[in-house]
Structure formats: C-alpha cells, structure tokens
XYZ file of N, CA and C in Angstrom:
717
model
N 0.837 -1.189 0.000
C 0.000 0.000 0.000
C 0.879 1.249 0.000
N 0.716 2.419 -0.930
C 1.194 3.371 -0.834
C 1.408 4.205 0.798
N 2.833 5.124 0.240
C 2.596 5.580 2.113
C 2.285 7.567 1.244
N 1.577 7.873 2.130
C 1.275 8.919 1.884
C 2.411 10.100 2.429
N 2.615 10.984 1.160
C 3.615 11.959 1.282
C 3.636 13.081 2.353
N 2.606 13.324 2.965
C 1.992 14.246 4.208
C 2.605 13.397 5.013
N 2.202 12.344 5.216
C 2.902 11.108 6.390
C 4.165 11.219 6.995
N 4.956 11.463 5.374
C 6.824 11.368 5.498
C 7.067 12.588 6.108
N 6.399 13.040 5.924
C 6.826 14.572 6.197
C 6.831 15.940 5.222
N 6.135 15.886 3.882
C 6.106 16.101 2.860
C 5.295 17.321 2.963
N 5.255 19.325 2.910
C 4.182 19.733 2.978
C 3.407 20.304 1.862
N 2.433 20.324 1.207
C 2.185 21.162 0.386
C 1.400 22.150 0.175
N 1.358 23.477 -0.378
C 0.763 24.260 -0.645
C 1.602 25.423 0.434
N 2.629 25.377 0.544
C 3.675 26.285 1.642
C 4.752 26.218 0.861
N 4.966 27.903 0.257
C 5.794 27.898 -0.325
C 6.529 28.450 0.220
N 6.714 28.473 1.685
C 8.050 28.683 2.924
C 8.287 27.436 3.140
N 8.033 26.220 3.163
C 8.308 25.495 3.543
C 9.376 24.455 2.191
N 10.596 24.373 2.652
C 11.503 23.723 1.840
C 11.463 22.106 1.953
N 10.645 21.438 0.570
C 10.597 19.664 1.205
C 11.811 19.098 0.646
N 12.542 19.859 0.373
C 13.901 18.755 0.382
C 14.456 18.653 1.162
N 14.302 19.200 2.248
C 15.144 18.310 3.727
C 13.879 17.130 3.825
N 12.895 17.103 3.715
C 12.366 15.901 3.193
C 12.793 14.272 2.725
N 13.614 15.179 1.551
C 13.879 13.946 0.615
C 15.067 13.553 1.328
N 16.144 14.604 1.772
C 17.333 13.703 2.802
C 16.590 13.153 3.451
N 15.983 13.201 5.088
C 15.607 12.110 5.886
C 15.106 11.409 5.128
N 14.357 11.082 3.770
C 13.686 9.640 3.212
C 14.948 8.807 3.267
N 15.943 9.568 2.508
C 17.123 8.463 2.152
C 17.717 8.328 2.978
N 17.904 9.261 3.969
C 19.073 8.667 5.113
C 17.577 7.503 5.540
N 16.670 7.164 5.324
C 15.528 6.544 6.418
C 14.932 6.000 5.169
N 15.094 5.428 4.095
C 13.820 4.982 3.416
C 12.931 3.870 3.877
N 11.756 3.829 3.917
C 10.891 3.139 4.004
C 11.023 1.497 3.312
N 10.059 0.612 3.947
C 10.154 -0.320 3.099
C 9.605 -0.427 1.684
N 8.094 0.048 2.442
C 7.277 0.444 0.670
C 7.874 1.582 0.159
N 7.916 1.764 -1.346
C 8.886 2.302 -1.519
C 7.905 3.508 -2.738
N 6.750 3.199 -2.254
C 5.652 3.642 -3.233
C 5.033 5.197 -2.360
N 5.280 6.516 -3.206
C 4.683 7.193 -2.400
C 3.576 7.762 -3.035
N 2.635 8.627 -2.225
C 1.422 9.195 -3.237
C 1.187 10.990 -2.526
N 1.656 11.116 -3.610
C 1.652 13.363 -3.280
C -0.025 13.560 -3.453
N -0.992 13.888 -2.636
C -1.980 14.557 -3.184
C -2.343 15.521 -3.674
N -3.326 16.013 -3.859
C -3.104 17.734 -4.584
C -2.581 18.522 -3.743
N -1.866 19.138 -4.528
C -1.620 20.484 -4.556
C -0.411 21.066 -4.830
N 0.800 21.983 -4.434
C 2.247 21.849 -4.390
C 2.941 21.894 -3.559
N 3.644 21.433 -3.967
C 5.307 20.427 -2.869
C 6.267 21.474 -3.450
N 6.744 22.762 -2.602
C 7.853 23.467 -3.191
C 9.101 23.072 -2.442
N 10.199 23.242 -3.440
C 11.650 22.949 -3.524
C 12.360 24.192 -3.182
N 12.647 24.404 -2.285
C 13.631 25.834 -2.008
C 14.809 25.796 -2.123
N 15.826 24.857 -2.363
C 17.165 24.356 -2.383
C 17.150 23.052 -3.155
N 18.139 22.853 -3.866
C 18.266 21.423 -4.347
C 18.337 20.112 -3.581
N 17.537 19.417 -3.936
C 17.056 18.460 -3.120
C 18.388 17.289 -3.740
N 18.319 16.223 -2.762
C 19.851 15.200 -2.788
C 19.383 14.029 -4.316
N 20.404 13.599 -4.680
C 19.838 12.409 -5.819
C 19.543 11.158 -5.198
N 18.427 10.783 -5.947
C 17.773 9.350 -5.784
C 18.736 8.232 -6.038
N 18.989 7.960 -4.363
C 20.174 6.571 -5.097
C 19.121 5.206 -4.334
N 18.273 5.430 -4.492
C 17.516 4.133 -4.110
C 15.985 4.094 -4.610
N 15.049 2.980 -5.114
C 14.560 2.926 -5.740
C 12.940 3.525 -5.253
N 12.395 4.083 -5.851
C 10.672 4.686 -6.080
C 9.832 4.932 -6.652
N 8.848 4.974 -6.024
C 7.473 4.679 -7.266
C 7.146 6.541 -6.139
N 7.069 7.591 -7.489
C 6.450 8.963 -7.302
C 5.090 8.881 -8.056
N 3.943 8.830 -6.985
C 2.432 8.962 -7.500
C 1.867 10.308 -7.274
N 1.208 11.204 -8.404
C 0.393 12.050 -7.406
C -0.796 11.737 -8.367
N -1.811 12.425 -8.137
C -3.116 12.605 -8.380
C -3.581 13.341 -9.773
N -2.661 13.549 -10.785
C -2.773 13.809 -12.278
C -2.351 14.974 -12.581
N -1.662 15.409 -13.813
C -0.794 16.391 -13.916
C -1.581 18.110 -13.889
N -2.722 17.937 -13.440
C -3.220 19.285 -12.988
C -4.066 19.148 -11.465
N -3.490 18.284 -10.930
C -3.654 18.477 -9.392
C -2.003 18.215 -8.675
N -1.221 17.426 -8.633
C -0.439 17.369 -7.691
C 1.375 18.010 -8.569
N 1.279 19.233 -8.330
C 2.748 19.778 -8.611
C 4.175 19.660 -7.933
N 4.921 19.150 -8.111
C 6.442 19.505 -7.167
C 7.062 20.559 -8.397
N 7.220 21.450 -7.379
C 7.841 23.130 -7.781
C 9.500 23.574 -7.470
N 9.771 23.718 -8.499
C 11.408 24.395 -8.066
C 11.148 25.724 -7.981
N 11.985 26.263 -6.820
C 11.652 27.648 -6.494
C 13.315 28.146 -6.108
N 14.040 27.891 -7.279
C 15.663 27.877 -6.925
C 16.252 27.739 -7.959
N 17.410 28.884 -8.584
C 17.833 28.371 -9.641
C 19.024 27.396 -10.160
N 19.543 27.384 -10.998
C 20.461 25.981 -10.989
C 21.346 26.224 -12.363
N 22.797 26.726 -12.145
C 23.565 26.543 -13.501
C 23.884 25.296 -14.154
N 23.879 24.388 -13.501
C 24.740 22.795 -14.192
C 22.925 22.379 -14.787
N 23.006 22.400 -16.248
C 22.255 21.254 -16.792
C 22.270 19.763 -16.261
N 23.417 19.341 -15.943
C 23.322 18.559 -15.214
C 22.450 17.405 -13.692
N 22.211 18.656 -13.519
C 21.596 18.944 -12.034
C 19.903 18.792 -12.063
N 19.343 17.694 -11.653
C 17.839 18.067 -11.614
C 17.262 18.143 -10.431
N 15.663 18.543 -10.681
C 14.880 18.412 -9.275
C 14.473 17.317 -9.067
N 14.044 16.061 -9.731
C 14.067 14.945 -10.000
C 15.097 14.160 -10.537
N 16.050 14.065 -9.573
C 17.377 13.378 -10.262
C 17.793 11.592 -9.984
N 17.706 10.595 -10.375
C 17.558 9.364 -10.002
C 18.725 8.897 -10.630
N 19.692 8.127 -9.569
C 20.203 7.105 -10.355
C 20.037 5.850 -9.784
N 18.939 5.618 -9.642
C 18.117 3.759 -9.365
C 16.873 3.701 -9.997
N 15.733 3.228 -10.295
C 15.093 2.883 -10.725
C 14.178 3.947 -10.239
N 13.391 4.994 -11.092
C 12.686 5.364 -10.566
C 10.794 5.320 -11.351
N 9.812 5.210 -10.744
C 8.787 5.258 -11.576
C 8.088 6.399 -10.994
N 7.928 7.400 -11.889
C 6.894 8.319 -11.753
C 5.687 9.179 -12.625
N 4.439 8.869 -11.901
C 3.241 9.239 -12.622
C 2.261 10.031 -12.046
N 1.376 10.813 -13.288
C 0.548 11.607 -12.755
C 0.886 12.962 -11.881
N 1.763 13.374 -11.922
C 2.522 15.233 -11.559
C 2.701 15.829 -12.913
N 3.109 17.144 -12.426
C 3.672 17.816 -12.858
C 5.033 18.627 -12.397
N 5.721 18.173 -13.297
C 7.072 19.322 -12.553
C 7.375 20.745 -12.955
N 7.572 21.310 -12.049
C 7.481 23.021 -12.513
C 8.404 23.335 -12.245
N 8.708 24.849 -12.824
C 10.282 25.536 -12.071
C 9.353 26.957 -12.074
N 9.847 27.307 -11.001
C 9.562 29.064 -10.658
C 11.227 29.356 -10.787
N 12.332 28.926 -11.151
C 13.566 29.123 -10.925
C 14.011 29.194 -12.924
N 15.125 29.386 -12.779
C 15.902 28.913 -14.217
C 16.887 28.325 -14.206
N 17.143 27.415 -15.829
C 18.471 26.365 -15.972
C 17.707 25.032 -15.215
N 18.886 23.905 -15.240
C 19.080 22.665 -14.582
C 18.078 21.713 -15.320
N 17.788 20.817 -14.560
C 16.972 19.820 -15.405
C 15.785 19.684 -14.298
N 14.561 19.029 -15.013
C 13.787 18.665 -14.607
C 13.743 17.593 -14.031
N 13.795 16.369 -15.310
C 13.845 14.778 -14.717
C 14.986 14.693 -15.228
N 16.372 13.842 -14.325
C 17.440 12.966 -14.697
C 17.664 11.763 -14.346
N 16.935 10.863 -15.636
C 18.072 9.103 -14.997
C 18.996 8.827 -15.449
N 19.870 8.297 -14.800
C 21.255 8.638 -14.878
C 21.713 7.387 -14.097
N 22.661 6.561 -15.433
C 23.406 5.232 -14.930
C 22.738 4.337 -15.322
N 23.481 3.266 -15.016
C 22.919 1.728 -15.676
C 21.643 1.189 -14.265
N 22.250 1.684 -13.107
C 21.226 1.278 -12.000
C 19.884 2.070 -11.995
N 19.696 2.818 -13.303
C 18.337 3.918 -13.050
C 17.184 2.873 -14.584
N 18.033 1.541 -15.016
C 17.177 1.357 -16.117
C 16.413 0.401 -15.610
N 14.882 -0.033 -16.476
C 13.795 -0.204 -16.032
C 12.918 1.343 -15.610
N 13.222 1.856 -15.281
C 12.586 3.326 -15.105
C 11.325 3.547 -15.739
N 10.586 4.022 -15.272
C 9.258 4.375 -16.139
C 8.396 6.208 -15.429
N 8.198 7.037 -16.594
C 7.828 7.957 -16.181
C 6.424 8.024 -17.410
N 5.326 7.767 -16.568
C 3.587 8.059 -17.311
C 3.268 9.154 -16.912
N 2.383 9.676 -17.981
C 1.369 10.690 -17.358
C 2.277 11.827 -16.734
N 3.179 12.553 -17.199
C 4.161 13.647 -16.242
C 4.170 14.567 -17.490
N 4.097 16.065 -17.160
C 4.645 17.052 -17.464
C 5.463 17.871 -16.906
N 6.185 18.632 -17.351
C 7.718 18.989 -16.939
C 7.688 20.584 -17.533
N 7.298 21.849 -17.012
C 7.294 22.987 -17.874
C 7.302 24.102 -16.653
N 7.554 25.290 -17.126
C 8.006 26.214 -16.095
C 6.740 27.521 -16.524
N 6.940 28.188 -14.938
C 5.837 29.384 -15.224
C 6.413 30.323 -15.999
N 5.609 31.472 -16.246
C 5.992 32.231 -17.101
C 7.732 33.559 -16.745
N 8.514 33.418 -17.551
C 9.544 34.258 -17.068
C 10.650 33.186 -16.454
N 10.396 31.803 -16.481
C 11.506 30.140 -16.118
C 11.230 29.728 -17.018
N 12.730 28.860 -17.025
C 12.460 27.602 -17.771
C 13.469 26.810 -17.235
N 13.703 25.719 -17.897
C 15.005 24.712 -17.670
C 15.883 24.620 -19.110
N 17.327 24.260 -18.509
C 18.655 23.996 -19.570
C 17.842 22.753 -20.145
N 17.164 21.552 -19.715
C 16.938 20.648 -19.959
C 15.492 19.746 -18.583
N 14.714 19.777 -19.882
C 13.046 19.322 -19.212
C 13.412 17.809 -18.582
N 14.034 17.097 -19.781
C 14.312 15.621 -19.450
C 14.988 14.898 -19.955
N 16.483 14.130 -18.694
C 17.087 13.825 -19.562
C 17.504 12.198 -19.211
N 18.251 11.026 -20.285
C 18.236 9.867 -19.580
C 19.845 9.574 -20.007
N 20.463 9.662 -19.201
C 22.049 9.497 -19.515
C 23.076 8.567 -19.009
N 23.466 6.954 -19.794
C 23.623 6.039 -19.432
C 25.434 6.002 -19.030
N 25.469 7.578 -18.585
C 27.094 7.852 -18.250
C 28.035 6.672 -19.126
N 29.320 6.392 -18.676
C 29.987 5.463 -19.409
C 29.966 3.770 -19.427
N 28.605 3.589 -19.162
C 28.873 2.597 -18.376
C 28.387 1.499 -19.806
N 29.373 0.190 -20.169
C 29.052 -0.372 -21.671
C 27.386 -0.459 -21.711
N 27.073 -1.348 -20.457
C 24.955 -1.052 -21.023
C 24.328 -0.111 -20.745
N 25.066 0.917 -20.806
C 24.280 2.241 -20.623
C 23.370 2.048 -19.549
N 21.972 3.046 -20.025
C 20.595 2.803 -19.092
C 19.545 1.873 -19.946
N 18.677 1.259 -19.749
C 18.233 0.301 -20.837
C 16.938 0.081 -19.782
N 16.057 -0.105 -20.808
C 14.615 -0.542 -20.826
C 13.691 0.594 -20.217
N 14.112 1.599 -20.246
C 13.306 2.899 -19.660
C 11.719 2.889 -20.779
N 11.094 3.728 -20.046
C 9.681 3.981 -20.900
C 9.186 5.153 -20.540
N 8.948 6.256 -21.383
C 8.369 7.692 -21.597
C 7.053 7.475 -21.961
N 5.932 7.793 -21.217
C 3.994 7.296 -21.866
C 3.444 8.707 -21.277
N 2.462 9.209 -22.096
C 2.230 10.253 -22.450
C 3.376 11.568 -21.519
N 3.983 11.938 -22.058
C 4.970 12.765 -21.061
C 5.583 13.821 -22.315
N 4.918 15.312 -21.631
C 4.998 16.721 -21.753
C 6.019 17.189 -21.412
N 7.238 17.798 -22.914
C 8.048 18.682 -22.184
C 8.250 19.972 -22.510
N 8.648 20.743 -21.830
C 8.274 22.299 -22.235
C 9.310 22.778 -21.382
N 9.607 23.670 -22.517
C 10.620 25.466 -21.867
C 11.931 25.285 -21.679
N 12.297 24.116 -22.542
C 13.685 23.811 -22.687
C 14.679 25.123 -23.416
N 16.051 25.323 -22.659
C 16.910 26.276 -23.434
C 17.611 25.804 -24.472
N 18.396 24.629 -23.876
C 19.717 23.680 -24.344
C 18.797 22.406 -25.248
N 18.479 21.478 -24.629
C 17.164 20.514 -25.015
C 15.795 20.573 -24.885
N 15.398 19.839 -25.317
C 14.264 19.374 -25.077
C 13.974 18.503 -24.211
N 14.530 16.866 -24.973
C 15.144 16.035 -24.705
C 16.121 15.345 -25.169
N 17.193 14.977 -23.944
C 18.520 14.514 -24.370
C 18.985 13.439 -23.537
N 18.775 12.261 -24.968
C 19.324 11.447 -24.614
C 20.422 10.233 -24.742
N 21.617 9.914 -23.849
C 22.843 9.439 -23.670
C 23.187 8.358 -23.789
N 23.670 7.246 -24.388
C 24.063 6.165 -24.037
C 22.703 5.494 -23.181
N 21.860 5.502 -24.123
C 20.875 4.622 -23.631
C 20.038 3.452 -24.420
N 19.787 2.394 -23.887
C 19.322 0.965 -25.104
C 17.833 0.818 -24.375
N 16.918 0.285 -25.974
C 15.609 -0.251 -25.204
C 14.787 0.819 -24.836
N 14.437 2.086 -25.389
C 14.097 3.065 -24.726
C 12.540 3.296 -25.869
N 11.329 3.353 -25.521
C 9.871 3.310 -25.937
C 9.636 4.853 -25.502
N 9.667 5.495 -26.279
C 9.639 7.097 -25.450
C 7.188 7.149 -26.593
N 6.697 7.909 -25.481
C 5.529 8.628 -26.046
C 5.696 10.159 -25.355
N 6.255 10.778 -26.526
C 6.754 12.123 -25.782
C 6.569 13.359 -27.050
N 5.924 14.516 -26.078
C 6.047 15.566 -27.162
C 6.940 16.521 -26.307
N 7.080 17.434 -27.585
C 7.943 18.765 -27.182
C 8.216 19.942 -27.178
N 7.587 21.052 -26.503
C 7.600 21.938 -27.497
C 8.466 23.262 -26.600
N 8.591 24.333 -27.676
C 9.683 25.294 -27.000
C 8.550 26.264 -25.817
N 7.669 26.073 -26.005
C 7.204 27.185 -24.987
C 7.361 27.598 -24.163
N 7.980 28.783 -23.936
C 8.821 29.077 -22.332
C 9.906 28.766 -22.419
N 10.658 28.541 -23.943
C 11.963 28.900 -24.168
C 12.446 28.424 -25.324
N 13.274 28.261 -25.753
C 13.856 28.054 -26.853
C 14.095 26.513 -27.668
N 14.405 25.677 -27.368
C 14.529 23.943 -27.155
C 13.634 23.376 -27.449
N 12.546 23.008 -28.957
C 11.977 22.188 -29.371
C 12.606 20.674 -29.674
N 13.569 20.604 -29.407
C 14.030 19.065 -30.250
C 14.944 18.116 -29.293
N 14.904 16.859 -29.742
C 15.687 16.324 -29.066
C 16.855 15.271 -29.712
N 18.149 15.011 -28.869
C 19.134 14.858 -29.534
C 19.387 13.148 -28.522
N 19.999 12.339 -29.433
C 20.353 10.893 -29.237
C 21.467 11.066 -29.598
N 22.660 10.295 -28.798
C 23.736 10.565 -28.710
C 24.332 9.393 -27.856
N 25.563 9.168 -28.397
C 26.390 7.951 -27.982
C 27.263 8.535 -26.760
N 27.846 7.682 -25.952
C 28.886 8.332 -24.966
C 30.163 7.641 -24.729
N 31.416 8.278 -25.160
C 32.330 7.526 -25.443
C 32.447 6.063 -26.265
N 31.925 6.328 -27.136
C 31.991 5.272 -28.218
C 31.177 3.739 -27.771
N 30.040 4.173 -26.662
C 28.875 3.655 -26.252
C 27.525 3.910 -26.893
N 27.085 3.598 -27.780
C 25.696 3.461 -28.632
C 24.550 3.310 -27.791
N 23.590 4.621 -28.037
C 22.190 4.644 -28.222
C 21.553 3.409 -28.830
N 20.953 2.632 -28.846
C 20.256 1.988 -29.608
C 18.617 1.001 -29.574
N 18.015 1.033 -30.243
C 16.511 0.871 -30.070
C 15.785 1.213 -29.562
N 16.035 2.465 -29.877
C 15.049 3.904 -28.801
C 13.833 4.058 -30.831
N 12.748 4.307 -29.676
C 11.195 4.411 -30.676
C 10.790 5.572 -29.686
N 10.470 6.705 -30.995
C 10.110 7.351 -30.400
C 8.570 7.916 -31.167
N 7.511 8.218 -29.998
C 5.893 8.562 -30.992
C 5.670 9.420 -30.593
N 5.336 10.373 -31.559
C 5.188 12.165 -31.173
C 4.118 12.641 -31.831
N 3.240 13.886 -31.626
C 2.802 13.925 -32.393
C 3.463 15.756 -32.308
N 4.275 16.371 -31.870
C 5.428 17.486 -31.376
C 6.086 17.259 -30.858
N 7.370 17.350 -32.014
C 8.650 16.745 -32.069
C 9.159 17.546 -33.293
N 9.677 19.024 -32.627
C 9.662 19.427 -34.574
C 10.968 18.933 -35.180
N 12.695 18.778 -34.299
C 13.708 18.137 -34.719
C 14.468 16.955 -33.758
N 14.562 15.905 -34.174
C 15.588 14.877 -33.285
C 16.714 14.704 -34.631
N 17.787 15.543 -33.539
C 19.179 14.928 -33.720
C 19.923 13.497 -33.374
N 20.334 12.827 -34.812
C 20.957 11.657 -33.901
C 22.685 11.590 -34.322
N 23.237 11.193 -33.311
C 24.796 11.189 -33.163
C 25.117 9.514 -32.956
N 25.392 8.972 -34.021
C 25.986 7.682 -33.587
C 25.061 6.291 -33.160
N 23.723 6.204 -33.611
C 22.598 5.460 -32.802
C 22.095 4.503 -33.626
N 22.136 3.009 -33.264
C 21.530 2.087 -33.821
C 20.216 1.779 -33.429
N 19.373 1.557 -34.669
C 17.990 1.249 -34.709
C 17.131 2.086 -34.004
N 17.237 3.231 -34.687
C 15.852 4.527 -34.372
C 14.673 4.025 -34.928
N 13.628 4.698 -34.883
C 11.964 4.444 -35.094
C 11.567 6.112 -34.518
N 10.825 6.252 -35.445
C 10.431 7.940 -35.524
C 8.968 7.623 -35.576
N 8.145 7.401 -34.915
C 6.610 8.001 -35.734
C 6.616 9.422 -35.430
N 6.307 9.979 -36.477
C 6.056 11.483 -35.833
C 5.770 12.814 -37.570
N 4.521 13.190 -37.459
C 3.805 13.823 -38.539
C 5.098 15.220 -38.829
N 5.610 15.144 -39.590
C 6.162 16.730 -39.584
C 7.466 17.015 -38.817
N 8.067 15.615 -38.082
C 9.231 16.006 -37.591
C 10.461 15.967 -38.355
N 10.978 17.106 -37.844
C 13.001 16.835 -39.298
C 13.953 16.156 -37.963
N 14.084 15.002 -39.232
C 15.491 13.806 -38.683
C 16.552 14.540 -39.466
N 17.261 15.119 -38.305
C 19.363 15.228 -39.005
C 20.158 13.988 -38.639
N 20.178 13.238 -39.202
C 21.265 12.094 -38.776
C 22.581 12.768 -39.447
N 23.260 13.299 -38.187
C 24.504 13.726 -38.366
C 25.767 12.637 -38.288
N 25.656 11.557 -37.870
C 26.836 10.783 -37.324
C 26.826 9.923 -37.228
N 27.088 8.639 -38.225
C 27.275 7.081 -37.969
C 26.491 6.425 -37.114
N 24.846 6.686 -38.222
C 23.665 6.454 -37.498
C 23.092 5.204 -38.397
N 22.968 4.192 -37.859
C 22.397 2.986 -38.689
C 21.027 2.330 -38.529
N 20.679 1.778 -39.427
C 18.923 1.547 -39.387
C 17.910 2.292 -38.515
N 18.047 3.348 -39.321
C 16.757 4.563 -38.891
C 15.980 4.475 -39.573
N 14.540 4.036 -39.397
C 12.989 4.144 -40.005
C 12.800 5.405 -39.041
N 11.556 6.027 -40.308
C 10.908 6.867 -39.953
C 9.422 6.801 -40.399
N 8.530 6.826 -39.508
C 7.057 6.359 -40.649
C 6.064 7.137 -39.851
C-alpha cells in the first residue's frame, strides 16, 4: 500500500516550507514500501534536493492536481529536481520551475534502467524555464541505461534541449515537445564515449527536430518532424 507523502513529512501548498530536507531524511531513512502518493496540490523545492540513489514509485493525483515546484535556480544542466540514479517510476505530476536552468527529470546510470515515467509534465511558469526538461544518460557505463519507458509525457521550456538522450538501449519514449517558455523544441540521441544509443522508438505527435549522433535502430513516428542524422547512425525508419 502506498505511504502517503503528508505522512513522510512532505508539505504542500507552503511555499516557505523547503521539502527537500524531506527527501534527505527519506534516504538517510527509506521506508520499506517504496511507493509514495503526493496529493493535490504543491510540494515546493527551495534548495536542491539530494539524488535518488535508491529505488521509487512517485504517484500524485494527475498532472493538474499534484505539482512539485522548483523555487531555486540551478547553472549545471546537469543537475535536476528529480534526479535518479536507481530505478525510478513516476506518474501523474507535474514538474514546474519558478527558478531557471538545470533539469527537470534525470536518470542517470545503468542502476536507473527499467525506469518508467507516465502521465508527467515537466514545464516552467511564465519568465523560467530549464537547460533541460528531461534527460536519460547512461554515463559510461558499456549497457548504458536500458529498458526505460516515456507514456504520455509533456516537455516544455527547454533552453539547451528538449530532450537529451545518452548512451541509452531499449528506450519506448511517447513524448512531445515543445519550445514554450523557451527556446529547445528538439531532441538529440547521442552515444557516450563510443557507447551506442540503440533501439530507442520514439511517438510524437510534437517533435519538430531529433538529432541523432551515432545510434543504432531509431523508429520515428512522428507527422512533420526533421530527422538530421549527423553521425554514424544505422537503421533509422521513420514512418
């Protein structure tokens, strides 16, 4: 049974109140169930909250009731408010930034694959945005991140990306994209250290450019999107 996020200690709709000392005591303390459920309303971030090195299921109540808010800004693209490197599943939020730069969602590593993010949007209020909405980056590691899944998932107000993604295999993305709230309609596939992207499908119906660098066995559905295969990119359908 889910444990409820009020429970942990979680507050929302207090935007004095910083829940990432939150997310430290979870991890110095995680629970057994590992399943949590945000109800409506928002969960603000006043400081960067620590990375997910252990595994969770993030539930809230659908992407126009339960928000987690960045209210802090962030130079390293690198850096998210949702940053995982274990398995993480999350559905039904929305992630916001009242801040600028950094990332939204990051999985990151071979221990973050299996991952699944449904039902999530990722976009900033007016006058924010992020370096990067969402990103999945299988660092150097030979199997990258592998078997992740993107289902209906909104990204918006990207500077740098859209979405960008690293050294990752096995990847089913249902994802649109668009620049609103900043510059970054497109998204780029990309090898890492002579580690291959490969059998990433991606279904869009906004998606105006994906760059690919080096990636075996792409799959594009997508009405109107421009493929640049810049770089020792092999069996790419597009339909």
């Amino acid at each position: 049974m889910a444990l409820n996020a009020e429970d942990l200690g979680f507050v929302p709709d207090d935007p004095t109140f910083d829940n990432s000392t939150v997310v430290a005591n979870l991890l110095a303390n995680p629970p057994a169930d590992r399943e949590i459920l945000f109800s409506n309303g928002s969960y603000y971030f006043l400081t960067p909250p620590p990375v997910l090195n252990t595994p969770l299921e993030l539930n809230g109540e659908g992407i126009n009731n339960t928000y987690l808010v960045r209210k802090y800004n962030e130079t390293d693209l690198n850096k998210a408010l949702i940053h995982s490197t274990s398995t993480l599943y999350a559905k039904d939020l929305t992630v916001w930034s009242e801040g600028i730069g950094g990332c939204g969602i990051r999985l990151e590593g071979n221990l973050a694959s299996g991952s699944v993010i449904e039902n999530v949007t990722v976009t900033a209020s007016s006058g924010h945005n992020w370096h990067i909405p969402m990103t999945l980056h299988g660092l150097y590691h030979a199997l990258g991140i592998r078997t992740c899944k993107l289902e209906n998932v909104e990204l918006f107000a990207g500077t740098v990306h859209g979405l960008w993604i690293v050294n990752t295999k096995g990847l089913n993305a249902q994802v649109n994209v668009y620049p609103a709230g900043g510059s970054a309609g497109h998204a780029v596939i990309q090898d890492m250290a002579g580690n291959k992207s490969e059998n990433i499908a991606i279904d869009t119906y906004h998606l105006p450019t994906v760059w690919l660098y080096n990636v075996n066995n792409f799959k594009l559905w997508g009405m109107g999107t421009t493929l640049v295969n810049n770089n020792g990119s092999n069996n790419v359908r597009v339909y």
